[in-house]
Coordinates of C-alpha atoms in Angstrom, one line a residue:
X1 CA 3.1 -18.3 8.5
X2 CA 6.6 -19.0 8.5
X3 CA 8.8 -16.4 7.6
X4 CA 12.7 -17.6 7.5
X5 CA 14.4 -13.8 7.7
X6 CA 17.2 -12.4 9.8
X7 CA 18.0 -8.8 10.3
X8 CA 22.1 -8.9 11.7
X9 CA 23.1 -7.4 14.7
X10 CA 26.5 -6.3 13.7
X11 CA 28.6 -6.8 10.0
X12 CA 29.4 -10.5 9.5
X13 CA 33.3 -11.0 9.4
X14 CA 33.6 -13.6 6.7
X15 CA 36.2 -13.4 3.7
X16 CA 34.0 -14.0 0.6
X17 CA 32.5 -11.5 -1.6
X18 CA 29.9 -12.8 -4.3
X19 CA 28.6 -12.4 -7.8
X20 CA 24.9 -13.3 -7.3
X21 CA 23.1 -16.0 -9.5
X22 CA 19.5 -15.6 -10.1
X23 CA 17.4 -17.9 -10.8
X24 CA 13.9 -17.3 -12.8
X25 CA 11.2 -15.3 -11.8
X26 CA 9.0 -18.7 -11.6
X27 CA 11.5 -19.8 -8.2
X28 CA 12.6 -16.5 -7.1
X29 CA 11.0 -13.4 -6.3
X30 CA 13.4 -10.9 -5.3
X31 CA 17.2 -9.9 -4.0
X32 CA 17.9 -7.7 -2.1
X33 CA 21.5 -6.6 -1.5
X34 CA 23.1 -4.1 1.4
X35 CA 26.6 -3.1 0.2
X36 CA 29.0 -1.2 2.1
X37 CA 31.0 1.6 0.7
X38 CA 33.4 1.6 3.6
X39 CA 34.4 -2.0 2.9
X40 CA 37.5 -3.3 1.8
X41 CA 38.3 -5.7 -0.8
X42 CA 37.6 -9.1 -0.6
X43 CA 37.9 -12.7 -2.3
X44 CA 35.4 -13.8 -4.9
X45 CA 33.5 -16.8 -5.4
X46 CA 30.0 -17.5 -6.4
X47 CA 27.2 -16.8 -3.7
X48 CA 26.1 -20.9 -3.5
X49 CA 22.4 -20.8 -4.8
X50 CA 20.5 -23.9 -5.2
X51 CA 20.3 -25.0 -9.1
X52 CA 16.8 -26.0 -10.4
X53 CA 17.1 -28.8 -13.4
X54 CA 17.5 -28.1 -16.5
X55 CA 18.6 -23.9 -16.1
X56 CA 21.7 -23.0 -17.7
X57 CA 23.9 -19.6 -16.2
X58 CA 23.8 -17.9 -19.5
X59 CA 24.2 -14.4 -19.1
X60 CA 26.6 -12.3 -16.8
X61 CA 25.4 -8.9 -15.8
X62 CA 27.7 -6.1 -15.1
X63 CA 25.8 -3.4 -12.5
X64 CA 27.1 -0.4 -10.9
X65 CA 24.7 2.5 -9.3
X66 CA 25.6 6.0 -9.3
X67 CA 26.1 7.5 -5.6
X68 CA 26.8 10.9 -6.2
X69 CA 23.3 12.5 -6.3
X70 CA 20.0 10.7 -6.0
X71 CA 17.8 11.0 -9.1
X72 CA 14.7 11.2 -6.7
X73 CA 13.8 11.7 -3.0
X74 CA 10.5 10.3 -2.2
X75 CA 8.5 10.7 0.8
X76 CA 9.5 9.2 4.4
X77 CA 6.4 7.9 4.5
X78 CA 6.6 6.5 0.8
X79 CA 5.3 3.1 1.6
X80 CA 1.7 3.5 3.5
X81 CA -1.8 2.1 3.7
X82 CA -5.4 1.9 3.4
X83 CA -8.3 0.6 5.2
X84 CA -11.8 0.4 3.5
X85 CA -14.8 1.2 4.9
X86 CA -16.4 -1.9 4.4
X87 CA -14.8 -2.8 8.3
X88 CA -18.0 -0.6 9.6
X89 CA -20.6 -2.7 7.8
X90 CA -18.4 -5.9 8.2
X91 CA -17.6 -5.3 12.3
X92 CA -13.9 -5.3 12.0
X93 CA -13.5 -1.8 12.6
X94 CA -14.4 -3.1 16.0
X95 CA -11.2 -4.8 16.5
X96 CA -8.4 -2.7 15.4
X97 CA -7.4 -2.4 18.9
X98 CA -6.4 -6.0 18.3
X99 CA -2.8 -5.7 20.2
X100 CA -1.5 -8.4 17.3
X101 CA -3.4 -5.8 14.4
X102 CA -1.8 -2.8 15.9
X103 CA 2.0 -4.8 16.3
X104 CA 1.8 -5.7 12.6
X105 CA 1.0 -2.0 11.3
X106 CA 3.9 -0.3 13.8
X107 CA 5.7 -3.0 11.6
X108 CA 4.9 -0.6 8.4
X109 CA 5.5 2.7 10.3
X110 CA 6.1 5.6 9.7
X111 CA 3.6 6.3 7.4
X112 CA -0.1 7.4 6.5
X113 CA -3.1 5.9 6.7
X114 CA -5.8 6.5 4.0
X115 CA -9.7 5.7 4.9
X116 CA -11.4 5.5 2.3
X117 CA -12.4 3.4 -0.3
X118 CA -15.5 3.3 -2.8
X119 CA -17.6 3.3 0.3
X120 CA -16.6 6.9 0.9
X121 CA -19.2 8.4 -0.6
X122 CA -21.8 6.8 1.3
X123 CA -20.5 7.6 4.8
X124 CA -22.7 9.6 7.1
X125 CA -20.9 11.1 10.2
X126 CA -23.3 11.2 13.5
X127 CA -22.4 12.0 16.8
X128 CA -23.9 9.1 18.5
X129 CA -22.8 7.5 21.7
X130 CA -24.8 4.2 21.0
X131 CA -24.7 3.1 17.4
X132 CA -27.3 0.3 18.1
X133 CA -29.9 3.2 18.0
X134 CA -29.1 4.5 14.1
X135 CA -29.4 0.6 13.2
X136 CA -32.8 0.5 13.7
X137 CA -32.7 -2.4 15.2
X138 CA -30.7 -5.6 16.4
X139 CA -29.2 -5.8 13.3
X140 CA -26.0 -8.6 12.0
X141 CA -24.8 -8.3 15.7
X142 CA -27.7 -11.0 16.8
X143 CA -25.4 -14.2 18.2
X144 CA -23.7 -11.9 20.8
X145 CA -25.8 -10.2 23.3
X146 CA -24.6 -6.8 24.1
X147 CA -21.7 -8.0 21.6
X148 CA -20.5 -4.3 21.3
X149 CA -20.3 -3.7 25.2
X150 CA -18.5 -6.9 25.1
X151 CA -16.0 -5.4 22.6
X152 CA -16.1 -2.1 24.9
X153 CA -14.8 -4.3 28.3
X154 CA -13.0 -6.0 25.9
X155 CA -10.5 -2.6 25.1
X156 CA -9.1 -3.1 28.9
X157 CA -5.1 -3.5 28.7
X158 CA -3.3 0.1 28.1
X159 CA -0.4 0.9 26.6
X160 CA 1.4 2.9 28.9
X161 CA 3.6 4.8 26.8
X162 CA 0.8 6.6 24.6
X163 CA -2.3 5.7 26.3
X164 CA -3.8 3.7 23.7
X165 CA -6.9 1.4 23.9
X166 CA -5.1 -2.4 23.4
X167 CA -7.2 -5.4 23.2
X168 CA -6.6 -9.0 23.4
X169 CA -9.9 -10.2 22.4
X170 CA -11.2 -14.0 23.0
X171 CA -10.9 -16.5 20.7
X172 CA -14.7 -17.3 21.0
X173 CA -15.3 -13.4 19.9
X174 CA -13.0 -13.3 16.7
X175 CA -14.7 -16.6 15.7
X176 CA -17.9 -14.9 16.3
X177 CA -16.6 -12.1 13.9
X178 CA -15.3 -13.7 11.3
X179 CA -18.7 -15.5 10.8
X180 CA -20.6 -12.3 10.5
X181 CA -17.7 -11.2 8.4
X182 CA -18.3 -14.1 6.1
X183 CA -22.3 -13.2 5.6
X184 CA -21.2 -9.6 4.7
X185 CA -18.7 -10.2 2.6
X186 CA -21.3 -12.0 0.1
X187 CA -23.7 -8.1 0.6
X188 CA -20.7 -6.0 0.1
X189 CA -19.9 -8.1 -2.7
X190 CA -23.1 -8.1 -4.4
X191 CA -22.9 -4.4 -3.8
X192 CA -19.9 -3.7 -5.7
X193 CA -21.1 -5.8 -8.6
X194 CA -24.7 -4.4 -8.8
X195 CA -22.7 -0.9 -8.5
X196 CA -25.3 0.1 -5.7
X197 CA -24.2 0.6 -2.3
X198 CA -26.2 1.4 1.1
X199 CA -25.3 4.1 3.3
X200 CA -23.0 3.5 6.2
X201 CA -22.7 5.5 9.6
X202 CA -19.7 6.1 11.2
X203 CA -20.7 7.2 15.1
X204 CA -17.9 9.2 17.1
X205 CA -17.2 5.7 18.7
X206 CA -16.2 4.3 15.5
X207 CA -14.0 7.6 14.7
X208 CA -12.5 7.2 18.1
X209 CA -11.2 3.6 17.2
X210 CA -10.4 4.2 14.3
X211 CA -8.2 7.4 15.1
X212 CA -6.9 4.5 18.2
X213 CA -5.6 2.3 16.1
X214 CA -3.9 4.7 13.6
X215 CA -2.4 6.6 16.7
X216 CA -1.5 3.4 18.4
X217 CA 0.2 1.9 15.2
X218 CA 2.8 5.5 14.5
X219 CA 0.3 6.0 11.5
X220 CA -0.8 9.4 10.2
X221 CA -5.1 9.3 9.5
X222 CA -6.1 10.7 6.3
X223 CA -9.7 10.6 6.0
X224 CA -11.8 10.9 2.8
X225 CA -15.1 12.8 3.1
X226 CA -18.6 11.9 1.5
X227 CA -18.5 14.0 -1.6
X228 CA -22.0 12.9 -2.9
X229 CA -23.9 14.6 -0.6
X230 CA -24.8 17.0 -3.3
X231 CA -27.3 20.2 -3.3
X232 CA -29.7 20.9 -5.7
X233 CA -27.4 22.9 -7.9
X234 CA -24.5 19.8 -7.7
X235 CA -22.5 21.5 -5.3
X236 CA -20.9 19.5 -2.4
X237 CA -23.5 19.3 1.0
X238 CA -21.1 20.1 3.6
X239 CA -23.2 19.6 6.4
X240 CA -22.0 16.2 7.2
X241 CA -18.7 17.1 7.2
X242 CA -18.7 19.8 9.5
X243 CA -20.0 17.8 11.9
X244 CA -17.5 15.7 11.8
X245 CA -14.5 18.6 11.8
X246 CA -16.1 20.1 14.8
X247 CA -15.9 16.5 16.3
X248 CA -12.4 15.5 15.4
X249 CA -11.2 19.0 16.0
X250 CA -12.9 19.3 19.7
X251 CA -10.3 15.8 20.1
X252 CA -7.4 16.9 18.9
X253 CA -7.3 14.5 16.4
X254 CA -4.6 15.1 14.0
X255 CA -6.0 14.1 10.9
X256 CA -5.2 15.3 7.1
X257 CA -8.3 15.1 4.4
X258 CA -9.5 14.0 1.1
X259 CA -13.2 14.1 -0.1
X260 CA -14.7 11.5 -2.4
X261 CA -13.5 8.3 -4.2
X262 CA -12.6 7.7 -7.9
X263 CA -15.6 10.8 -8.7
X264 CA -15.2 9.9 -12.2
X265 CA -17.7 6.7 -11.7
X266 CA -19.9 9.1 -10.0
X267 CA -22.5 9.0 -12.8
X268 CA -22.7 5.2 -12.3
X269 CA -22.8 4.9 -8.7
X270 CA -25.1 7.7 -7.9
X271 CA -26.4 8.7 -11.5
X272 CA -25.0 12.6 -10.8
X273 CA -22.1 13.6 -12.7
X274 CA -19.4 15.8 -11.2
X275 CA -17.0 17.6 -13.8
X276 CA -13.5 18.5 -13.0
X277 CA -14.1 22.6 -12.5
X278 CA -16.9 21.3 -9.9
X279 CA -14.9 19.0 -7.9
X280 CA -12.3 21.9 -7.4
X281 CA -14.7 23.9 -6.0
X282 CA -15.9 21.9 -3.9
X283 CA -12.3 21.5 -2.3
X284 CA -11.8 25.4 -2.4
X285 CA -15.3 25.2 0.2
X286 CA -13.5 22.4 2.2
X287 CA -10.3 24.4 2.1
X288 CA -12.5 27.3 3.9
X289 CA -14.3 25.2 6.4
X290 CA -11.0 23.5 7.4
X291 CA -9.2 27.3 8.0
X292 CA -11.1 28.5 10.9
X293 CA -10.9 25.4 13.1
X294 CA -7.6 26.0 14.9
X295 CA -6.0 22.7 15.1
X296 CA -6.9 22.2 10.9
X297 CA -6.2 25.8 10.0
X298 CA -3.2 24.1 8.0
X299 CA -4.2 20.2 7.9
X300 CA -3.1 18.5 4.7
X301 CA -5.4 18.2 1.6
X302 CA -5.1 15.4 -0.8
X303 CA -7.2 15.1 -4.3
X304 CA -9.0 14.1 -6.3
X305 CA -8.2 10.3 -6.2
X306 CA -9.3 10.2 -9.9
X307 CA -9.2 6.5 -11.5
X308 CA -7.2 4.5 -14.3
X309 CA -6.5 7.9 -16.2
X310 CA -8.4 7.6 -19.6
X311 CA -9.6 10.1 -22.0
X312 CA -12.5 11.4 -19.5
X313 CA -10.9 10.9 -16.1
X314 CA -8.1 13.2 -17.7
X315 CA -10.8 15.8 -18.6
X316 CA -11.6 15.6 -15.0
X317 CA -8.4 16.4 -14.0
X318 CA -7.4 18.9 -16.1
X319 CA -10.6 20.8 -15.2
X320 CA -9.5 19.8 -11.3
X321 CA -6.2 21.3 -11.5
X322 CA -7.0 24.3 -13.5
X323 CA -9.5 25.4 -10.6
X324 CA -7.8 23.6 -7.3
X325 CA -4.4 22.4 -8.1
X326 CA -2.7 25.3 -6.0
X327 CA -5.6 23.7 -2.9
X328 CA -4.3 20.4 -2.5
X329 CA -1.0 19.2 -1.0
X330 CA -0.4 16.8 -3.3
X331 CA -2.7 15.4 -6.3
X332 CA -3.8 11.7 -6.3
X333 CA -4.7 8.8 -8.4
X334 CA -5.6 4.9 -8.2
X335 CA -4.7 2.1 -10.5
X336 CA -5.5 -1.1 -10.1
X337 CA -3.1 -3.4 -12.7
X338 CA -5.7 -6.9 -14.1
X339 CA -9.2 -7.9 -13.7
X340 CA -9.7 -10.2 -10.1
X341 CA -12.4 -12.1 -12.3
X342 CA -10.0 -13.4 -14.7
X343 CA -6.6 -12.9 -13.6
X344 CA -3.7 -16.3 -13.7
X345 CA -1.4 -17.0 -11.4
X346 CA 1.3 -15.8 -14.7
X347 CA -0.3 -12.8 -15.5
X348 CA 1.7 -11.4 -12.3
X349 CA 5.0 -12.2 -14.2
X350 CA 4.1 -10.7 -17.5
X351 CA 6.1 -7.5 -18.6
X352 CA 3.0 -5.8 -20.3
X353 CA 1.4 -5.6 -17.3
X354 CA 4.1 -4.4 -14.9
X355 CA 4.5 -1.9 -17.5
X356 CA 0.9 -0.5 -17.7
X357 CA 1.4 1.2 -14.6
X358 CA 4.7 3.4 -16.4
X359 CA 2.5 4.8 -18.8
X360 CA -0.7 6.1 -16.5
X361 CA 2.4 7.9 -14.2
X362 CA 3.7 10.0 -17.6
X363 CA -0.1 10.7 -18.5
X364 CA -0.7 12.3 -14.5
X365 CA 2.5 14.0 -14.5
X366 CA 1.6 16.0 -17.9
X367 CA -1.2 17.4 -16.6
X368 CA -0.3 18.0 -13.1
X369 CA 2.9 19.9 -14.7
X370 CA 0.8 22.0 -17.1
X371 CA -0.8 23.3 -14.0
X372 CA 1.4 23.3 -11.0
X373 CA 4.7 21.9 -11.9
X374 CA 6.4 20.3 -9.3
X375 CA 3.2 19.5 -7.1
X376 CA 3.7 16.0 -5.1
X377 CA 2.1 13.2 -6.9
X378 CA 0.5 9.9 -4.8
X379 CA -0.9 6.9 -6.1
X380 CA -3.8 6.1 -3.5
X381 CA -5.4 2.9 -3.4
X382 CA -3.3 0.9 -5.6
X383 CA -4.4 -2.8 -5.5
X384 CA -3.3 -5.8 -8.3
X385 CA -6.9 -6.9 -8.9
X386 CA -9.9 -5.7 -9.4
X387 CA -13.0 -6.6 -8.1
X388 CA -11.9 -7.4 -4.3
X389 CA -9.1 -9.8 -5.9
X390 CA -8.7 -13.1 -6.1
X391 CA -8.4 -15.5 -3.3
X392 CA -4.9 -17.4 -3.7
X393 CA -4.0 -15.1 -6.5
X394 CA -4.0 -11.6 -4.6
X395 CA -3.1 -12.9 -1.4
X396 CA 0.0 -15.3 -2.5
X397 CA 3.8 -15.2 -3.3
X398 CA 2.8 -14.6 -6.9
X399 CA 1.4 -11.2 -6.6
X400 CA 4.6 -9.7 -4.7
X401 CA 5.9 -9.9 -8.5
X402 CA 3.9 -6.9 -9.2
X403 CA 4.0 -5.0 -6.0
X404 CA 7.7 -5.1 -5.6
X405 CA 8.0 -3.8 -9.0
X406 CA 5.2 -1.1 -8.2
X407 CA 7.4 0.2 -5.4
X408 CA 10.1 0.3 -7.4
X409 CA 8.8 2.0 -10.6
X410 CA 7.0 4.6 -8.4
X411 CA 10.0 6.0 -7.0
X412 CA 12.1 5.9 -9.6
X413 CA 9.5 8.0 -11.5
X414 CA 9.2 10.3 -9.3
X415 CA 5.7 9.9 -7.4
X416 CA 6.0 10.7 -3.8
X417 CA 3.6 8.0 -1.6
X418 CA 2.3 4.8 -3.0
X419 CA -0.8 3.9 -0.7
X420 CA -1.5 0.2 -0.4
X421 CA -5.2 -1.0 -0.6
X422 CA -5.5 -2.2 1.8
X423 CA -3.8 -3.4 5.3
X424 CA -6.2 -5.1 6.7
X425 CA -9.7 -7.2 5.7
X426 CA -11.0 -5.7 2.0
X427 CA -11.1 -8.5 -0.6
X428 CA -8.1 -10.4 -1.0
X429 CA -5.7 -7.4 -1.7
X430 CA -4.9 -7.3 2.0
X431 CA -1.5 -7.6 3.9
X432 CA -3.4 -9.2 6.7
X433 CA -5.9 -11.4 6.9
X434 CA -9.2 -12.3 9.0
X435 CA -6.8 -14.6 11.4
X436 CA -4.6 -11.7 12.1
X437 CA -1.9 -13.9 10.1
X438 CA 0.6 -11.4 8.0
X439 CA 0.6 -12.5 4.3
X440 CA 3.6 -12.7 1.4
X441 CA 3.6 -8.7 0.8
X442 CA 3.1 -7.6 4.2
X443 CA 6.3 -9.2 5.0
X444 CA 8.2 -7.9 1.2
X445 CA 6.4 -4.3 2.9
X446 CA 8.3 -4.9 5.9
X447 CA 11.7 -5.8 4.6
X448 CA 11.5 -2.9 1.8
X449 CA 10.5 -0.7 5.0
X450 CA 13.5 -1.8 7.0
X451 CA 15.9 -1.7 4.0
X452 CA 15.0 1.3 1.7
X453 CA 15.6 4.9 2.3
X454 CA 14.1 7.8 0.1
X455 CA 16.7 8.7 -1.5
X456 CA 16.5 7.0 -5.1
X457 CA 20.2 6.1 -7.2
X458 CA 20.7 5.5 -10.7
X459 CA 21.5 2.1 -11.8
X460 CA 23.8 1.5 -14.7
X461 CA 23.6 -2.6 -16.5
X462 CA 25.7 -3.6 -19.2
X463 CA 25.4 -7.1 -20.8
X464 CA 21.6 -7.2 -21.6
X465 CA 21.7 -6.1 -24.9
X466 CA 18.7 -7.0 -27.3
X467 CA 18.8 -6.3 -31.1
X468 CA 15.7 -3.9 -31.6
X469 CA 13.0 -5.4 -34.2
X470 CA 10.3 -3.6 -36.0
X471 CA 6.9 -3.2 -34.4
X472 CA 7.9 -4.6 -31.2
X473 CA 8.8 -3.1 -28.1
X474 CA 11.6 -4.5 -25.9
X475 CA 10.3 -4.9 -22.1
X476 CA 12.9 -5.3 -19.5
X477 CA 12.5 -8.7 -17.5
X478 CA 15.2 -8.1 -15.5
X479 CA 14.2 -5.0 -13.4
X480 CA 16.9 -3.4 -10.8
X481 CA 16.0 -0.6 -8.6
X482 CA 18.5 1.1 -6.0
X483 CA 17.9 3.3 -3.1
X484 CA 20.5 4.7 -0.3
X485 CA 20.2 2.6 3.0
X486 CA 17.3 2.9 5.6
X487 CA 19.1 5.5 7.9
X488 CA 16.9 4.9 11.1
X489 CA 18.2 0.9 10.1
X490 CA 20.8 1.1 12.7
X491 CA 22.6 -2.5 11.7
X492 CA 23.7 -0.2 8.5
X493 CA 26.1 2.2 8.7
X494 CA 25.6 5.7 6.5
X495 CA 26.7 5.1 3.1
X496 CA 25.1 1.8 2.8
X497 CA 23.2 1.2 -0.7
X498 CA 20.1 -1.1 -0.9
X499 CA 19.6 -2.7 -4.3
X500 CA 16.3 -5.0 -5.0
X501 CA 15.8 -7.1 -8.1
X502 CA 13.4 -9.1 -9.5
X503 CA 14.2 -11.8 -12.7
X504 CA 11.4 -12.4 -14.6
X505 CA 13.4 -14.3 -17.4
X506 CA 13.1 -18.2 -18.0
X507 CA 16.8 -18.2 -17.6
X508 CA 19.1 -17.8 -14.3
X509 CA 21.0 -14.3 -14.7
X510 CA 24.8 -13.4 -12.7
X511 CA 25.0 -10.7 -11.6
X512 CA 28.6 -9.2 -11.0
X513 CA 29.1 -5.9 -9.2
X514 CA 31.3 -3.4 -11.1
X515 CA 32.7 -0.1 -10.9
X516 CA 31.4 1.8 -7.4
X517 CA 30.3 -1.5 -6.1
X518 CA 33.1 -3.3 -6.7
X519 CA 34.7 -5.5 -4.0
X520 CA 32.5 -4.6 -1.0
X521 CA 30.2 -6.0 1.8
X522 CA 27.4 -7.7 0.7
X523 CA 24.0 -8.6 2.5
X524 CA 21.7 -10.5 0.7
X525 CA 18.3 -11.5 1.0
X526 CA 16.5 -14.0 -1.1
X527 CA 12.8 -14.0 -1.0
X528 CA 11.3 -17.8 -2.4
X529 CA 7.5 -19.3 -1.6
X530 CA 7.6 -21.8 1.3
X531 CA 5.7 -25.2 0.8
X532 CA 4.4 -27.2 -2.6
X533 CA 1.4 -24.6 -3.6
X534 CA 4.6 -22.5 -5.7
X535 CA 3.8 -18.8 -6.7
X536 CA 0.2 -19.5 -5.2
X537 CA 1.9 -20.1 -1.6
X538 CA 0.5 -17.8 1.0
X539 CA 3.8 -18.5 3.1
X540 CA 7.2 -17.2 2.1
X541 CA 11.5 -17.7 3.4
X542 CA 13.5 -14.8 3.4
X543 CA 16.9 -16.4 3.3
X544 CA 19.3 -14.1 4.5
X545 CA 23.4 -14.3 3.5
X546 CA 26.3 -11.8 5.1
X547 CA 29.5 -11.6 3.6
X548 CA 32.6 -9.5 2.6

């Protein structure tokens, strides 16, 4: 991947100060702009951006953000991620000490790191030292003799500073893997669309790599519990569990906790229904088994990582909230925006659908306020298609359309962590893939990580008006979101505003900076898709201007 992007040592000393011209959505994804407010005035003339036939400069915009107060201070940790437990059954998990896996996700740090996924509920912790014996047999592993001691001598190099397990594993091995990795991908798959999963064990081996990696990489583990491990009488079987506190605890592992996945599909998966007053008791028991372990006396718990918030998943919720919202540190949903079965490389441009997500944040926050108002709100798991996504749909420039926006309209709405499903491996939603290669939104992940602070500004436009017309509701195509400066960026000084934009019109847009940002420094960088394959390119240039 070739990534064309430069982060400035020091302030450029030039003498020009631009309006900005953007082109469609179709060419350009995003600009992102670094302004100044200890800059003095400069000359103006137009920012030279390449012209595509036939596009006319129609429409000036006149923007301006308000920097007194922020309207909303999200979490440090806003951006973070998710890994699936399909790595177990697939053998990836195996190779997150991967000294490349671990370099890209300190790339995304500081921030958390969910695991879970809809294989959750079929994990079973044991506290085996050889996971070839709960296999019952050779199992998938068959073309490497010994393959997992191989990975073991494998996990040689250290990293001195933290003492973490860093790998550099042959090229022979990852071929190996990503064969094996191939075959399961076509079970897991027939899994999800059957709706019946197996059981998966996660040893105290796996735990310890996977608490490596997450250590290793300045991430913060959150891990979601089986919560369909059920008694007779439907209340939560925390036998499992235990085993693993009392593991985790006896290792200082500093971990936070969730239990279950989406349990409004539980009837489908499992055929056992758990209603919302349920489910909060059964986090009121985890609360009480967490309390008396020292080191998790006051651990983090998240909840209930409810689905696409329709009539019966608010049911659940409301019942949730009106027995356990005071339990959990911060309530959770997913949302996942199109089918991956029948999405098109325009869907990821279209309004409606960036839009979709607006209206599921308003229906969350109602009942969360009814019942604890001003509890944190997450989106867990977010991913832009369904089904595992769609290879060059999910994985290309196109779909950085949708999470850019996501990002944005999360913020600005007030919800505290947006969880991305998922880093590394699951489907085609991924930021990395099989090769270790960093795709489109891993690097817009990276730039937004670099760039954007928490603190969230108002943005004021004038010059897009629209006459209103009956029956039809006006959806903004031109969508500008504004946040104060990164302050750990040290090439920005304090004061520094980061705006990012994304033009979804058929028409190129100016954009002219007015009132508080009027007249000063300007860095700009212009995301476009790299190579002939368009919005479907896996490869993208960041092209980077500085000016006064």
């Amino acid at each position: 991947m070739r990534v064309l992007c430069a982060f400035p040592e020091a302030m450029p000393s030039s003498n020009s100060r631009p309006s900005a011209c953007l082109a469609p959505g179709t060419l350009y994804l995003a600009l992102l702009l670094h302004l100044s407010l200890s800059s003095q005035a400069g000359d103006r003339r137009p920012l030279p951006v390449a012209r595509a036939p036939g596009l006319k400069e129609k429409t000036l915009i006149l923007l301006d953000v308000s920097t007194k107060n922020p309207v909303r201070t999200v979490n440090e940790n806003f951006l973070s991620l998710q890994l699936d437990p399909s790595i177990i059954h697939d053998g990836w998990l195996d190779f997150l000490s991967s000294k490349r896996l671990v370099t890209l996700a300190r790339g995304l740090s500081p921030a958390f790191l969910r695991f879970g996924g809809k294989r959750t509920d079929f994990l079973q912790f044991q506290n085996l030292r050889n996971p070839a014996k709960s296999r019952g047999g050779p199992g998938p592993d068959y073309y490497l003799k010994n393959y997992e001691d191989d990975i073991v001598r494998s996990d040689v190099a250290l990293d001195k500073q933290k003492g973490c397990k860093i790998a550099q594993h042959p090229d022979v091995m990852l071929e190996l893997q990503r064969e094996k990795a191939a075959q399961m991908h076509l079970v897991l798959l027939k899994e999800q669309f059957s709706n019946t999963y197996s059981n998966l064990i996660l040893t105290a081996r796996s735990l310890d790599k996977l608490y490596n990696f997450a250590d290793c990489s300045g991430l913060h583990l959150i891990f979601a519990l089986n919560a369909l491990r059920r008694n007779p009488n439907n209340s939560w079987n925390s036998s499992s569990a235990l085993s693993l506190l009392k593991y985790s605890a006896s290792k200082k592992y500093n971990i936070s906790w969730e239990l279950g996945n989406e349990p409004n599909n539980y009837r489908t998966m499992h055929g056992r229904a758990v209603n919302g007053s349920q489910l909060g008791k059964d986090y009121i028991q985890l609360k009480s088994l967490l309390q008396p372990i020292r080191i998790y006396s006051r651990a983090s718990l998240y909840g209930p990582n409810i689905g696409r918030p329709r009539k019966n998943v608010i049911a659940l919720l409301d019942g949730f909230m009106k027995v356990a919202g005071s339990t959990v540190d911060a309530v959770t949903w997913q949302h996942c925006y199109i089918d991956g079965r029948v999405v098109k490389v325009m869907d990821f441009l279209k309004t409606r659908l960036l839009d979709t997500l607006s209206d599921q944040i308003r229906k969350i926050q109602k009942v969360v306020n009814t019942y604890t108002p001003g509890k944190k709100i997450w989106l867990e798991g977010v991913v832009t298609t369904s089904a595992g996504g769609t290879n060059n749909l999910s994985d290309s420039y196109a779909a950085g359309f949708l999470w850019l926006n996501t990002l944005g309209m999360l913020a600005n709405q007030g919800i505290d962590v947006v969880i991305r499903h998922s880093f590394f491996d699951h489907g085609y939603n991924h930021l990395v893939d099989q090769n270790f290669n960093p795709l489109p939104d891993y690097w817009l992940s990276l730039l937004y990580k670099r760039l954007i602070g928490p603190k969230v500004l108002a943005v004021h436009v004038a010059g897009l008006q629209r006459k209103p017309r009956p029956g039809r509701v006006i959806r903004d195509k031109l969508r500008i979101y504004a946040h104060c400066t990164n302050h750990h960026n040290h090439n920005y000084v304090r004061g520094s505003i980061t705006l990012f934009i994304i033009n979804l019109h058929r028409s190129r847009k100016k954009i002219k900076l007015a009132g508080t940002l009027r007249d000063k420094l300007v860095h700009q960088y212009l995301l476009q898709p790299y190579g002939q394959e368009g919005l479907k390119s896996k490869t993208q240039r960041c092209q980077y201007s500085g000016m006064i």
